[in-house]
Coordinates of C-alpha atoms and ligand atoms in Angstrom, one line a residue:
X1 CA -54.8 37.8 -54.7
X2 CA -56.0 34.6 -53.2
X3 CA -60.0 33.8 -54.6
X4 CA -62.0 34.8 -51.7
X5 CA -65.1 32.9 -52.9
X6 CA -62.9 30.0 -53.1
X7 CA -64.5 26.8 -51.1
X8 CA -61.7 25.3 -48.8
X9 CA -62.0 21.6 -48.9
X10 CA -59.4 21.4 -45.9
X11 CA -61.4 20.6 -43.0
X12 CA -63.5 18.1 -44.6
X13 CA -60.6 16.6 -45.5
X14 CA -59.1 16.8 -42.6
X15 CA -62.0 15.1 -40.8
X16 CA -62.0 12.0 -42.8
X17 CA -58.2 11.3 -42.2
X18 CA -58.4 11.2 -38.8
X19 CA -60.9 8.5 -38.8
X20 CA -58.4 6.5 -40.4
X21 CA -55.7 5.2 -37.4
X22 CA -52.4 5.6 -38.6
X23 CA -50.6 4.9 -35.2
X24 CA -46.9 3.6 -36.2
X25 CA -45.0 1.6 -33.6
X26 CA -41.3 2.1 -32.3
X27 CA -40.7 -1.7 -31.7
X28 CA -41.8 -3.0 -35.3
X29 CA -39.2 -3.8 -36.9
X30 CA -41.1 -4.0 -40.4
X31 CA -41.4 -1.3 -43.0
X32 CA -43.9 0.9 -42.8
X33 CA -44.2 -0.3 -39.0
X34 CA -47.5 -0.9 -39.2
X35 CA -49.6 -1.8 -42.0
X36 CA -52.4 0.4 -41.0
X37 CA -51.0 3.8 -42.3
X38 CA -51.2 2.5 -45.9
X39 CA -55.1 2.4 -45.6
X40 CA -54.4 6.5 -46.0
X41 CA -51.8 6.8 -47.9
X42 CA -53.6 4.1 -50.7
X43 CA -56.9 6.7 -50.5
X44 CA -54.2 9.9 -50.5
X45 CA -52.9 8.5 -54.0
X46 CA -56.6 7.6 -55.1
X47 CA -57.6 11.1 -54.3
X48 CA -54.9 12.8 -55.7
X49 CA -55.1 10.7 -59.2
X50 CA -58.9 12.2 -58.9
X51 CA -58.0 16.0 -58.5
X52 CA -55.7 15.5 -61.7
X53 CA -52.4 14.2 -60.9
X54 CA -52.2 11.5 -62.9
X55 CA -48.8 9.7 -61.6
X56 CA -49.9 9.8 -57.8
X57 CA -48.8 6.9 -56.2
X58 CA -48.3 4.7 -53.9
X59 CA -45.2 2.5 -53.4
X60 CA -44.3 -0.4 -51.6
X61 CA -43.3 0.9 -48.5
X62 CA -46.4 3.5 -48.2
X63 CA -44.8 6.3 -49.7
X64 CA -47.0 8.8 -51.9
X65 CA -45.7 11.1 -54.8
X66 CA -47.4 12.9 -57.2
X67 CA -46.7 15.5 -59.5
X68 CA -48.6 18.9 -60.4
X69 CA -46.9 20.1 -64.0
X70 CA -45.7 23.2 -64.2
X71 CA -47.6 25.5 -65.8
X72 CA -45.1 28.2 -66.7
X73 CA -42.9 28.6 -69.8
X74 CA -40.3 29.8 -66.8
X75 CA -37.7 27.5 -65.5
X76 CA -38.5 27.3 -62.2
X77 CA -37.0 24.7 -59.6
X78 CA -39.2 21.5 -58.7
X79 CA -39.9 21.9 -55.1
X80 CA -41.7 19.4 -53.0
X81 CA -44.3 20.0 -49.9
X82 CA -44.1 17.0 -47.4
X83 CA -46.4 15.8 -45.1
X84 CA -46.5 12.5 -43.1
X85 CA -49.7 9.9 -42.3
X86 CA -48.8 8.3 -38.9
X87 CA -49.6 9.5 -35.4
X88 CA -47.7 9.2 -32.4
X89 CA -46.9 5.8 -31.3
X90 CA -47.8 7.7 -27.5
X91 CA -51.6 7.7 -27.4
X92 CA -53.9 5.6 -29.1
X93 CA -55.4 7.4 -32.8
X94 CA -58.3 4.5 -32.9
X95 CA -61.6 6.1 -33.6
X96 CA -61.0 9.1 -33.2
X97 CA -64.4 11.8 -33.0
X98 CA -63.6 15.1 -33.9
X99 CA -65.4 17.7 -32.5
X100 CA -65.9 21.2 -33.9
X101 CA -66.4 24.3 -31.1
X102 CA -67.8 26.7 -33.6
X103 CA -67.2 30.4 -33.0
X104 CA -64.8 30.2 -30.0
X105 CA -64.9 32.3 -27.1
X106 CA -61.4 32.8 -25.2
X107 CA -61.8 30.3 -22.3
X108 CA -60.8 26.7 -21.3
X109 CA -61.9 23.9 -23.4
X110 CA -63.4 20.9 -21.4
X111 CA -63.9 17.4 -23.5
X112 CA -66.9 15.8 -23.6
X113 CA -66.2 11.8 -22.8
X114 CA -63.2 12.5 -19.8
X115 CA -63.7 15.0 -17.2
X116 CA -60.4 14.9 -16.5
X117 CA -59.0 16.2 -20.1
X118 CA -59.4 20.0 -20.6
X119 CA -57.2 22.3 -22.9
X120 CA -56.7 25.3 -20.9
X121 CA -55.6 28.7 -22.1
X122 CA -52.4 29.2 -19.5
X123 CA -51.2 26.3 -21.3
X124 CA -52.2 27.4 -24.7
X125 CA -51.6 31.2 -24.8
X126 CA -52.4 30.8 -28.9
X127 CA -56.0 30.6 -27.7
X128 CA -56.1 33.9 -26.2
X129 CA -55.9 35.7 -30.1
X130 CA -58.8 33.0 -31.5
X131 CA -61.8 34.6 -30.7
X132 CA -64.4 33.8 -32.9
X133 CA -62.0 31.0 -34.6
X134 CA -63.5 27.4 -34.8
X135 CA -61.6 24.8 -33.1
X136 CA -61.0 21.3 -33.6
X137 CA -60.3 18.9 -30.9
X138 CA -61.4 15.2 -29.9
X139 CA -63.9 14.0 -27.6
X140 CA -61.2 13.1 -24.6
X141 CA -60.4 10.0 -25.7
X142 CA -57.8 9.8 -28.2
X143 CA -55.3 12.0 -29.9
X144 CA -56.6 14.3 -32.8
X145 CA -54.0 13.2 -35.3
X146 CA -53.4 16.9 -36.2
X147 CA -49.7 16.2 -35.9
X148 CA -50.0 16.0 -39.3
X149 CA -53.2 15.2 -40.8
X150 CA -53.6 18.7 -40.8
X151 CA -50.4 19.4 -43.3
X152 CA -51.8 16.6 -45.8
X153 CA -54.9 17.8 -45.6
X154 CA -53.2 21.4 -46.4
X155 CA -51.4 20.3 -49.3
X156 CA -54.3 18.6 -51.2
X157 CA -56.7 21.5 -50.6
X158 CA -53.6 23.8 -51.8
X159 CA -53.0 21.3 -54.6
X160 CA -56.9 21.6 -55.7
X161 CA -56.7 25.5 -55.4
X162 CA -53.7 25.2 -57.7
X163 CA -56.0 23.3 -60.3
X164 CA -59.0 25.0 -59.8
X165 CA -57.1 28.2 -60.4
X166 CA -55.2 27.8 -63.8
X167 CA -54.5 31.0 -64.1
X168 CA -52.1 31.0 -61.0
X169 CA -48.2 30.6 -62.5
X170 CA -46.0 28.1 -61.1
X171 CA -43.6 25.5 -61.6
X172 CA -43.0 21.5 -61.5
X173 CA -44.8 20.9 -57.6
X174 CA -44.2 17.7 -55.6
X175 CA -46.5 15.8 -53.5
X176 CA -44.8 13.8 -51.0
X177 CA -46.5 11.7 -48.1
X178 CA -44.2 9.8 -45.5
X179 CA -45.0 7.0 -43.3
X180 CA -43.0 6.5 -40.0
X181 CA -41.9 10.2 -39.4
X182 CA -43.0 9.6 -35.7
X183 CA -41.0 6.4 -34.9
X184 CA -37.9 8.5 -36.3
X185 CA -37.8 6.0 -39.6
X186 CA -39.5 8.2 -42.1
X187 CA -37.0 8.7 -44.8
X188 CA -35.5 5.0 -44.2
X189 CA -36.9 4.0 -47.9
X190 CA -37.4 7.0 -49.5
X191 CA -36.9 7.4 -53.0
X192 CA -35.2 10.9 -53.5
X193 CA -34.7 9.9 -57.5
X194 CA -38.0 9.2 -58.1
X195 CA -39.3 12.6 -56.1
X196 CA -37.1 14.3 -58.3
X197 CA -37.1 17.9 -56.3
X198 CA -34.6 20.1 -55.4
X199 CA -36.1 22.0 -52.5
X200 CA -38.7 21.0 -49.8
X201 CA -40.7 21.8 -47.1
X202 CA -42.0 20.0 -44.5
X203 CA -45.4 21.0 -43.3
X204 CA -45.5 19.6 -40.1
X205 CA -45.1 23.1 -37.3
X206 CA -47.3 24.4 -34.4
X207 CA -48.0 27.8 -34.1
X208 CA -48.7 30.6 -37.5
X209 CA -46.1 31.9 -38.2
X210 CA -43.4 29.2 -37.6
X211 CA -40.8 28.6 -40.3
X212 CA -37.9 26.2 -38.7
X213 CA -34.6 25.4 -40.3
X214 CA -32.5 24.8 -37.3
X215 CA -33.0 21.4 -35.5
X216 CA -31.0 19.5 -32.7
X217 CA -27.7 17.7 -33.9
X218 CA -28.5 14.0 -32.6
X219 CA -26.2 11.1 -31.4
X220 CA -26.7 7.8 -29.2
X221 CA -24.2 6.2 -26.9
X222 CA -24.7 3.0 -25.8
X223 CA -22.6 1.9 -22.3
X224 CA -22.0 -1.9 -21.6
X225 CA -21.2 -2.7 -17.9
X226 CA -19.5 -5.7 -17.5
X227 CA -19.4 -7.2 -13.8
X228 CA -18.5 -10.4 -12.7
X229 CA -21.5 -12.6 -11.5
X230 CA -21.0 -15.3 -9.0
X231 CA -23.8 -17.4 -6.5
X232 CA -24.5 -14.7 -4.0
X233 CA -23.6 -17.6 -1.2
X234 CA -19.9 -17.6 -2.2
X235 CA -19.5 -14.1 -3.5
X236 CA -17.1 -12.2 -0.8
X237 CA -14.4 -10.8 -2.5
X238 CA -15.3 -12.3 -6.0
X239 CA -18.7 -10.7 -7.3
X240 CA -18.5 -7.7 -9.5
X241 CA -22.0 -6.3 -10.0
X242 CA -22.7 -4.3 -13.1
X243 CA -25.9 -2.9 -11.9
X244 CA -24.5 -1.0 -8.7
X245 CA -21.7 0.0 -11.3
X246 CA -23.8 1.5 -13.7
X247 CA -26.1 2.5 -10.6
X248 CA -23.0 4.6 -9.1
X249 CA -22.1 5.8 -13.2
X250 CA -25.9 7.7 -13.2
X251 CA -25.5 9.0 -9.7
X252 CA -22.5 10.7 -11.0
X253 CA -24.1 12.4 -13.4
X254 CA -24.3 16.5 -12.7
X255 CA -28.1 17.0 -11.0
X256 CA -28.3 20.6 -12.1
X257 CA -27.0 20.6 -15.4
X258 CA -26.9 19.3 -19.4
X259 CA -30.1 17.1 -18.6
X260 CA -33.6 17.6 -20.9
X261 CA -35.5 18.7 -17.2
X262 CA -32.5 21.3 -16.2
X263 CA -31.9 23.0 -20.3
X264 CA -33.9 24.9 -22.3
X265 CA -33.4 27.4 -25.6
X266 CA -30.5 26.8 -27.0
X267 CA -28.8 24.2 -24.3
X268 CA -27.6 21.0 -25.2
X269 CA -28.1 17.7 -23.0
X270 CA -27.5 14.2 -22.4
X271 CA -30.3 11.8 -21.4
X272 CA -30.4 8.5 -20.2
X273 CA -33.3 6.7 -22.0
X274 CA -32.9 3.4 -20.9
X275 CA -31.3 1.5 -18.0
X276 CA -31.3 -2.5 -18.0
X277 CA -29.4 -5.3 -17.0
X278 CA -28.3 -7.5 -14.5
X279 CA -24.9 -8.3 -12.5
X280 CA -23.1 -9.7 -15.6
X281 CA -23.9 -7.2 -17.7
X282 CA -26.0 -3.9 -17.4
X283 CA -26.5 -1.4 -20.5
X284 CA -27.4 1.8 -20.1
X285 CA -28.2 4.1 -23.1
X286 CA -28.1 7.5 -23.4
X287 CA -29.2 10.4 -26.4
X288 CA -27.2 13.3 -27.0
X289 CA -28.3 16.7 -28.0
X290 CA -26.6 20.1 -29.2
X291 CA -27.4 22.5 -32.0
X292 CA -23.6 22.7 -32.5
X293 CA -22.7 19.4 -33.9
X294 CA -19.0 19.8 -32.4
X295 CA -20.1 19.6 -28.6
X296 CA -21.8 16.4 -28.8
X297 CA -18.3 14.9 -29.1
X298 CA -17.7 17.1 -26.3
X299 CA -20.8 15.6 -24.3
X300 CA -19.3 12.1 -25.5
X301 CA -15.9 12.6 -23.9
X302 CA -17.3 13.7 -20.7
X303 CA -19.4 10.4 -20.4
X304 CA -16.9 8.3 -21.0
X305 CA -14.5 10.1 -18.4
X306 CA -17.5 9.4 -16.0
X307 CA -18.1 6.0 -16.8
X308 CA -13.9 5.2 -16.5
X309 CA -13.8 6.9 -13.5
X310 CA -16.7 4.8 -11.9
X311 CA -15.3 1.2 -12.9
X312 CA -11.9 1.6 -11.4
X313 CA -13.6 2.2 -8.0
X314 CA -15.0 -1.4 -8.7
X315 CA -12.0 -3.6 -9.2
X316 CA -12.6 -6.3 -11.9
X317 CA -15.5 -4.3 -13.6
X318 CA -15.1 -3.2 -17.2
X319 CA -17.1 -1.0 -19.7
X320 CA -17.7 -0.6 -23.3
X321 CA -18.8 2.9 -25.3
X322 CA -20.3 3.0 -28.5
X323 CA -21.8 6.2 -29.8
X324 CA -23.7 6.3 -32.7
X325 CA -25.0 9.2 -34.5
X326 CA -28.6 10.0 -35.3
X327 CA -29.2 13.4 -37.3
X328 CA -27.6 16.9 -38.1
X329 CA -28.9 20.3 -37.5
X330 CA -30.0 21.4 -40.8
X331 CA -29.1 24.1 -40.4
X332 CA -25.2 23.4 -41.7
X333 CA -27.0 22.2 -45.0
X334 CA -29.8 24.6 -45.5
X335 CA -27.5 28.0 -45.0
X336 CA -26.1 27.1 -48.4
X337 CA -29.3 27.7 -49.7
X338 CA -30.7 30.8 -48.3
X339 CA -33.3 31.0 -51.1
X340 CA -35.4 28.1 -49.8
X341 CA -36.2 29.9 -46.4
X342 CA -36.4 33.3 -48.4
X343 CA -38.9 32.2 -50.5
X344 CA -41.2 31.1 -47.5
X345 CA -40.9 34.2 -45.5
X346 CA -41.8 36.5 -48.4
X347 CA -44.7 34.2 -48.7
X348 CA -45.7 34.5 -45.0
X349 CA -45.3 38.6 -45.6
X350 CA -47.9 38.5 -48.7
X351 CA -50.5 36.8 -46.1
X352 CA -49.8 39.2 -43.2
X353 CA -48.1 36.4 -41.1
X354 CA -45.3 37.4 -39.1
X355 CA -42.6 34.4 -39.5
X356 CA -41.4 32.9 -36.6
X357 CA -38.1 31.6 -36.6
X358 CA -37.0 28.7 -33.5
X359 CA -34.9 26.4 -33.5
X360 CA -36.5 22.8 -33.1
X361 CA -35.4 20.7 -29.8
X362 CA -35.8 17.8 -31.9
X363 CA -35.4 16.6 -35.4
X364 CA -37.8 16.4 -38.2
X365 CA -37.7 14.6 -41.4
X366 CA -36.4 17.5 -42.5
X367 CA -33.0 17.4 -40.8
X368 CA -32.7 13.8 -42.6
X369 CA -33.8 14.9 -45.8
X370 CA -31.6 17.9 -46.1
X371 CA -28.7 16.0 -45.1
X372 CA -29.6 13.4 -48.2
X373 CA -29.3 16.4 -50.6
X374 CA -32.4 17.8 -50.3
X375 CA -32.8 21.0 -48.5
X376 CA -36.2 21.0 -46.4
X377 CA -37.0 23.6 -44.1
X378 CA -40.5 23.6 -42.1
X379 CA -43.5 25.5 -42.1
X380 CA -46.2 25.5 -39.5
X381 CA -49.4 23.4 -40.0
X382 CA -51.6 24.8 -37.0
X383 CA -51.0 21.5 -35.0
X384 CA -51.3 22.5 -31.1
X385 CA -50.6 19.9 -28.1
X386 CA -49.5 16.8 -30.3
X387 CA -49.2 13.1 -29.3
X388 CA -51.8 14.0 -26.8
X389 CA -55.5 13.8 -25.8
X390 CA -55.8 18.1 -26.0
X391 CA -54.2 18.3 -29.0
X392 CA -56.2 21.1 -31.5
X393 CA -56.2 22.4 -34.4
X394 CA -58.2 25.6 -35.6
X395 CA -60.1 25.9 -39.1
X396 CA -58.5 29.3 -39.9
X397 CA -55.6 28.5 -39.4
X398 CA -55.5 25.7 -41.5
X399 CA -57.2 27.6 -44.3
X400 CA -54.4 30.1 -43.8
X401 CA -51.8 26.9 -44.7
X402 CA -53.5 26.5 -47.9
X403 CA -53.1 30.0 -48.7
X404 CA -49.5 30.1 -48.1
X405 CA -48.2 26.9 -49.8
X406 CA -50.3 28.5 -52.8
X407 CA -48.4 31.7 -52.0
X408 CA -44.9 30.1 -52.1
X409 CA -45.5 28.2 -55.3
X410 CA -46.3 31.7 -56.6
X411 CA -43.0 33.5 -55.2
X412 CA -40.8 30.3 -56.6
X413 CA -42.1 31.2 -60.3
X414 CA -42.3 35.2 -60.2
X415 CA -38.2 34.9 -58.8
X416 CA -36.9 32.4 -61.1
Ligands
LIG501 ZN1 -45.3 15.6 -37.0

């Protein structure tokens, strides 16, 4: 049984990291992108080394890993909960004001400091079961940084429960803080040998009860239109634009069909990103998306039919396709272990939470890091409305968090 006199330090937590901006940024090229995140992740390590882990640290590139010994005479397989420091490269996380809205009563939420930002309830059905729940939002302004302050701040209110509560079994636990996860680089420098874990989960999901381990399969394609340019005065005959190329190429796209604004469950897409050039040369650059890995090649082959087609009703135009791929569903890797999943359902059923299993339209650290060998499914955090100024987050349901990564730990010792 969970201590029910126990004092969560969660929120308070919570409330200090997201004064700290941790914005990363898509077009840095440097690693971590920007400097800034290591400002939390340096006082992650300092506070973890203060609860009691005594090899929490950070490394160059703003990674944190600790260890919590096992306490068990079991053997029971190191597993690792991961959470990551940046925000969203979308909205700005620069002082951030967290605001509390004690005992909640079912209704929009309007924020102070912008009349035009207000959380509302049709978009947020959640809302409608948090009566009498406290919620945390910002003032209007900025994003919350939820998205996933609220999973580190999770994991080291779970990891002081742990130590505050000897008597609680478990085995080798990892602590594991990412930089980067937002501008898709998180795992670029991660050192797998030195977390030394064979199972993970991410703690990084929206709504109670989530528990993901399917996510998109991912590729890019890249398309070169090659034109011929010549001065516009003298061009009859001769010029070969590559912009009205590639112009006539997107047009010929289907309008009702495979795109991210026409698909939704389990539908697959392709999505032009980026469109740039001039009449030499215009690129064009496009993701692909499936949960079957098999029909992106499928997606591929239609593309490039499209994009032959369109040059030969330019004569003298010429194209170049280069996919490139991006992540797996994780699904392929984490079906070989069923246990991992297992294990965090039967948790959810101790607490009373009903485990809801979606598939991600995305990818999450996850789909990397189970692709690298280590199988990492992911559990909600209580994040609502991320990389936005409505974003929320409610107390109990963080405090519920703490509960079940304490829970898990448990059900990893009592099955091995
Ligand atoms: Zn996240």
């Amino acid at each position: 049984m969970f201590d029910e006199n126990y004092k969560f330090t969660a929120i308070d937590r919570f409330l200090k990291y997201v004064k700290i901006d941790t914005q990363s940024d898509e077009e840095s090229t440097s690693f971590p992108s920007t400097e800034k995140q290591k400002v939390l992740s340096k006082k992650l390590s300092e506070e973890l080394k203060s609860l009691g882990l005594k090899d929490a640290v950070m490394d160059d590139w703003g990674y944190v890993m600790a260890t919590l010994p096992s306490n068990t005479t079991k053997d029971v397989p190191v597993i690792a909960f991961i959470s990551h420091v940046d925000t969203s490269p979308a909205v700005t996380g620069a002082n951030v004001n967290p605001i509390i809205h004690n005992n909640y009563q079912v209704g929009d939420i309007k924020l102070p400091n912008d009349p035009n930002q207000v959380i509302k309830v049709s978009d947020n059905p959640e809302l409608k079961e948090m009566a009498g729940f406290d919620i945390i939002t910002t003032d209007g302004t900025t994003l919350l940084g939820a998205d996933n302050k609220a999973g580190v701040a999770e994991i080291v209110d779970a990891v002081n429960y742990l130590i505050t509560h000897p008597e609680i079994k478990h085995g080798t636990i990892k602590i594991c803080f990412t930089p980067d996860e937002e501008t898709g680089r998180g795992t670029e420098k991660i050192d797998l040998n030195k977390l030394n874990a064979k199972y993970a989960y991410t703690v990084d999901g929206s709504s109670r009860g989530e528990i993901e381990s399917e996510t998109f399969s991912a590729d890019a394609v890249t398309i070169k239109f090659h034109g011929k340019n010549i001065h516009p005065g003298y061009a009859k005959g001769k010029m070969v634009n590559a912009v009205r190329v590639a112009a006539a190429f997107i047009e010929s796209l289907p309008k009702d069909k495979l795109s991210p604004e026409t698909t939704d469950d389990r539908e697959g897409y392709v999505h032009c990103t980026n469109f740039n050039g001039n009449e030499e040369l215009t690129i064009v650059k496009f993701i692909i998306r499936d949960f079957v890995t098999s029909k992106l090649k499928e997606y591929e082959d239609f593309l490039k039919q499209l994009a032959e087609k369109t040059i030969q009703q330019f004569h003298g135009a010429r194209m170049e396709f280069e996919p490139v791929e991006q992540y797996r569903n994780m699904k392929e890797i984490l079906d070989n272990y069923p246990w991992v999943m297992e294990n965090a359902i039967e948790g959810m059923k101790r607490l009373n939470i009903k485990p809801i299993l979606s598939p991600i339209r995305g990818g999450t650290d996850g789909s990397r890091l189970s692709f690298m060998g280590l199988p990492t499914p992911n559990i909600f955090a209580g994040e609502h409305s991320f990389h936005s100024k409505l974003e929320w987050v409610a107390v109990q349901d963080m405090e519920l968090v703490v509960k079940l990564i304490v829970e898990i730990c448990k059900v990893w010792e009592e099955k091995a």
